[in-house]
Amino acid sequence: MFHHRHHHLNHDKVLAIVPAYNEEEGIEQVIASLQKYAPYADILVVNDGSTDDTGLLAENAGAAVLHLCSNLGIGGAVQTGYRYAAENGYDYAVQIDGDGQHDPADLAKLLCCMRKTGADMVVGSRFIEKEGFQSTFARKLGIDLLGGLVTRLTGKRITDPTSGYRLCNRRAITLFAQQYPTDYPEVEALVMLDNCQLSFQEIPVVMKERQGGVSSISPLQSIYYMCKVILAILMMKTRKKKVWEMSHET
């Protein structure tokens, strides 16, 4: 399955981390799409305590699978993937949602941007060129607010801070393997990176609507969520900048 890898990307080892919780409807399609459009990447499905056949289907489709015995949530599942990437010497690791929203064909663009800019993390944004599924009005409003806040706190423009489509280099993999936020990981991870003097860059991607399941969050819950995320980012921002560098050197 991985025999194409060395014809591409100057022998760099690339890992696709697919966090999956009860994604039996779409997981095979995600894996097949990665095998087709990013054959140079190894695939790791982090089966986050699924109660359906997600893990079995992923194994049968040819992915490496880590089975978590309980549901850790997206932050814990993704960190498990970064630990695996760090321990196995991967040069790059990309997060790909298990529900089919992200297009593996865009991975080459993310890698190309990382090589060109030297960024430690490249985030795929659906809002730069406004193509594909754009989210609901209220949700988009919230994302804009968070994007504005993260942009101000880090001094780097971000339009899609909740995007889970992100590529990390060795430095970011090492950091996230050691510590990764669990509450609102996508947004907090941007501030955490910046705290550690690592850089991120955003490029346009087209996302599809989630393939299965729907979100049923009430307006009141969204406001509550927003307040909590904002608090979490502000708290993350107050953390000392030197902490990681010291632990990294020892």
XYZ file of C-alpha atoms in Angstrom:
250
model
C 0.000 0.000 0.000
C 2.811 2.410 0.827
C 5.033 1.497 -2.130
C 4.527 4.839 -3.897
C 5.858 6.869 -1.040
C 9.503 7.149 -1.981
C 8.806 8.429 -5.471
C 7.430 11.567 -3.941
C 8.225 14.329 -1.496
C 12.010 13.760 -1.309
C 11.772 10.671 0.904
C 10.027 12.561 3.698
C 7.816 10.412 5.890
C 4.236 11.690 5.976
C 1.555 10.445 8.380
C -2.169 11.078 7.989
C -3.801 11.048 11.435
C -7.511 10.256 11.196
C -9.308 10.658 14.542
C -12.527 8.635 14.329
C -15.397 8.153 16.748
C -18.294 6.057 15.395
C -17.523 6.917 11.762
C -18.364 3.532 10.227
C -20.470 5.258 7.540
C -17.575 7.235 6.072
C -14.253 5.839 7.293
C -13.628 3.459 4.356
C -14.232 6.283 1.888
C -11.774 8.552 3.769
C -9.085 5.849 3.705
C -9.686 5.018 0.019
C -9.482 8.705 -0.841
C -6.166 9.083 1.036
C -4.753 5.985 -0.688
C -5.740 7.415 -4.054
C -4.826 11.109 -3.696
C -2.012 10.934 -1.132
C -0.407 7.522 -1.735
C 2.870 8.790 -0.231
C 1.245 9.112 3.220
C 0.940 6.365 5.818
C -2.529 6.277 7.366
C -3.166 6.026 11.108
C -6.769 5.824 12.281
C -7.118 6.685 15.966
C -10.262 4.793 16.904
C -11.514 6.908 19.801
C -13.466 4.327 21.776
C -16.002 3.775 18.982
C -18.925 1.490 19.776
C -19.508 0.648 16.100
C -17.303 -1.088 13.500
C -15.077 1.937 12.745
C -11.863 0.206 13.899
C -12.496 -3.069 12.090
C -13.469 -1.351 8.830
C -10.346 0.851 9.028
C -8.086 -2.174 9.555
C -9.693 -4.048 6.667
C -9.214 -0.983 4.453
C -5.460 -1.147 5.059
C -4.891 1.606 7.636
C -2.852 1.235 10.819
C -5.317 1.530 13.715
C -4.796 2.510 17.344
C -7.770 1.504 19.486
C -8.379 3.752 22.489
C -10.328 1.814 25.114
C -12.402 4.822 26.142
C -13.505 7.961 24.317
C -10.818 10.627 24.865
C -12.401 13.245 22.620
C -10.815 14.919 19.611
C -7.881 16.467 21.533
C -6.800 13.202 23.141
C -7.270 11.229 19.921
C -5.221 13.702 17.884
C -2.454 13.844 20.511
C -2.263 10.047 20.401
C -1.643 10.420 16.660
C 1.101 13.008 17.208
C 2.774 10.751 19.784
C 2.775 7.940 17.238
C 4.231 10.330 14.623
C 6.973 11.493 17.021
C 7.902 7.956 18.113
C 8.027 6.687 14.543
C 10.147 9.522 13.145
C 7.642 11.152 10.781
C 8.696 14.416 9.133
C 5.120 15.578 8.610
C 1.764 14.712 10.143
C -1.599 15.872 8.848
C -4.944 15.680 10.634
C -7.808 14.509 8.440
C -11.363 14.270 9.811
C -12.879 10.800 9.816
C -16.210 12.054 8.456
C -15.167 12.948 4.912
C -15.123 16.763 5.157
C -11.485 17.124 4.157
C -10.176 16.416 0.665
C -6.896 14.443 0.687
C -6.141 15.892 -2.768
C -5.390 19.179 -0.939
C -2.619 17.594 1.130
C -0.022 18.225 -1.600
C -0.948 21.949 -1.462
C -0.481 22.015 2.323
C 2.928 20.319 1.996
C 3.974 22.670 -0.777
C 3.021 25.715 1.325
C 4.936 24.361 4.330
C 8.078 23.826 2.245
C 7.824 27.269 0.676
C 7.045 29.290 3.812
C 8.889 27.256 6.430
C 5.771 27.394 8.650
C 5.564 24.821 11.446
C 1.861 24.275 10.816
C -0.312 24.875 7.758
C -4.083 25.120 8.251
C -6.586 24.493 5.458
C -9.212 27.263 5.516
C -12.599 27.077 3.795
C -13.130 30.831 4.182
C -10.278 32.369 2.179
C -11.752 31.639 -1.228
C -15.246 30.861 0.085
C -15.774 27.739 -1.993
C -17.427 24.504 -0.891
C -19.458 24.088 2.276
C -19.427 27.379 4.181
C -21.157 26.582 7.497
C -24.296 28.247 8.839
C -24.549 32.003 9.360
C -24.496 31.859 13.176
C -21.628 29.406 13.255
C -19.684 31.467 10.730
C -20.195 34.529 12.930
C -18.676 32.654 15.869
C -15.752 31.421 13.784
C -15.091 34.983 12.553
C -15.056 36.217 16.143
C -12.604 33.515 17.221
C -10.487 34.097 14.115
C -10.291 37.815 14.892
C -9.290 37.092 18.476
C -6.579 34.563 17.556
C -5.286 36.928 14.849
C -4.973 39.722 17.415
C -3.367 37.527 20.063
C -0.799 35.960 17.720
C -0.338 38.699 15.118
C -0.941 36.112 12.352
C -4.043 36.180 10.173
C -6.379 33.229 10.608
C -9.853 32.970 9.058
C -10.760 29.377 9.996
C -9.465 28.720 13.528
C -11.783 25.734 14.026
C -10.525 23.921 10.919
C -9.281 20.448 11.813
C -7.414 20.114 8.508
C -3.854 20.923 9.517
C -0.366 19.786 8.643
C 2.514 19.840 11.148
C 6.269 19.596 10.700
C 8.706 17.840 13.040
C 8.852 20.744 15.514
C 5.081 21.001 15.858
C 4.742 17.198 16.076
C 7.251 17.168 18.958
C 5.367 19.912 20.794
C 1.924 18.369 20.325
C 3.171 14.904 21.303
C 4.206 16.442 24.654
C 1.202 18.673 25.256
C -2.005 19.233 23.372
C -5.136 21.105 24.445
C -8.207 18.972 25.117
C -11.108 21.416 25.548
C -11.143 23.391 22.268
C -8.069 21.892 20.655
C -8.199 23.454 17.183
C -8.373 27.036 18.433
C -6.165 26.598 21.492
C -3.442 24.782 19.526
C -2.883 27.919 17.410
C -2.196 30.009 20.521
C -0.079 27.224 22.020
C 2.085 27.118 18.875
C 2.526 30.878 18.967
C 3.404 30.743 22.692
C 6.246 28.384 21.790
C 7.476 30.684 19.012
C 6.332 28.281 16.309
C 4.570 29.653 13.243
C 1.395 28.795 11.369
C 0.120 29.688 7.933
C -3.292 29.359 6.318
C -4.151 28.325 2.756
C -7.508 27.896 1.004
C -9.107 24.452 0.750
C -12.585 23.308 -0.237
C -14.476 21.350 2.399
C -17.465 19.115 1.969
C -20.396 18.958 4.339
C -20.135 16.298 7.036
C -21.140 12.971 5.489
C -23.129 11.505 8.392
C -24.782 12.856 11.538
C -25.896 16.392 12.306
C -25.038 19.005 14.882
C -27.940 19.891 17.158
C -26.576 22.737 19.248
C -29.034 25.364 20.468
C -28.216 29.106 20.140
C -27.807 29.333 23.923
C -25.331 26.444 23.933
C -23.372 28.143 21.135
C -23.049 31.363 23.123
C -21.956 29.374 26.181
C -19.438 27.500 24.006
C -18.087 30.768 22.568
C -17.550 32.258 26.016
C -15.727 29.132 27.152
C -13.479 29.033 24.070
C -12.604 32.708 24.436
C -11.749 32.140 28.103
C -9.651 29.076 27.197
C -7.659 31.003 24.553
C -7.061 33.959 26.853
C -5.852 31.576 29.571
C -3.605 29.805 27.058
C -2.194 33.191 26.017
C -1.126 33.976 29.599
C 1.043 30.834 29.809
C 4.757 31.444 29.906
C 6.468 31.501 26.519
C 9.625 29.733 27.633
C 8.089 26.606 29.180
C 8.223 24.400 26.109
C 11.671 25.495 24.962
C 13.139 24.508 28.327
C 11.443 21.114 28.378
C 12.474 20.648 24.748
C 16.153 21.202 25.441
C 16.436 18.803 28.341
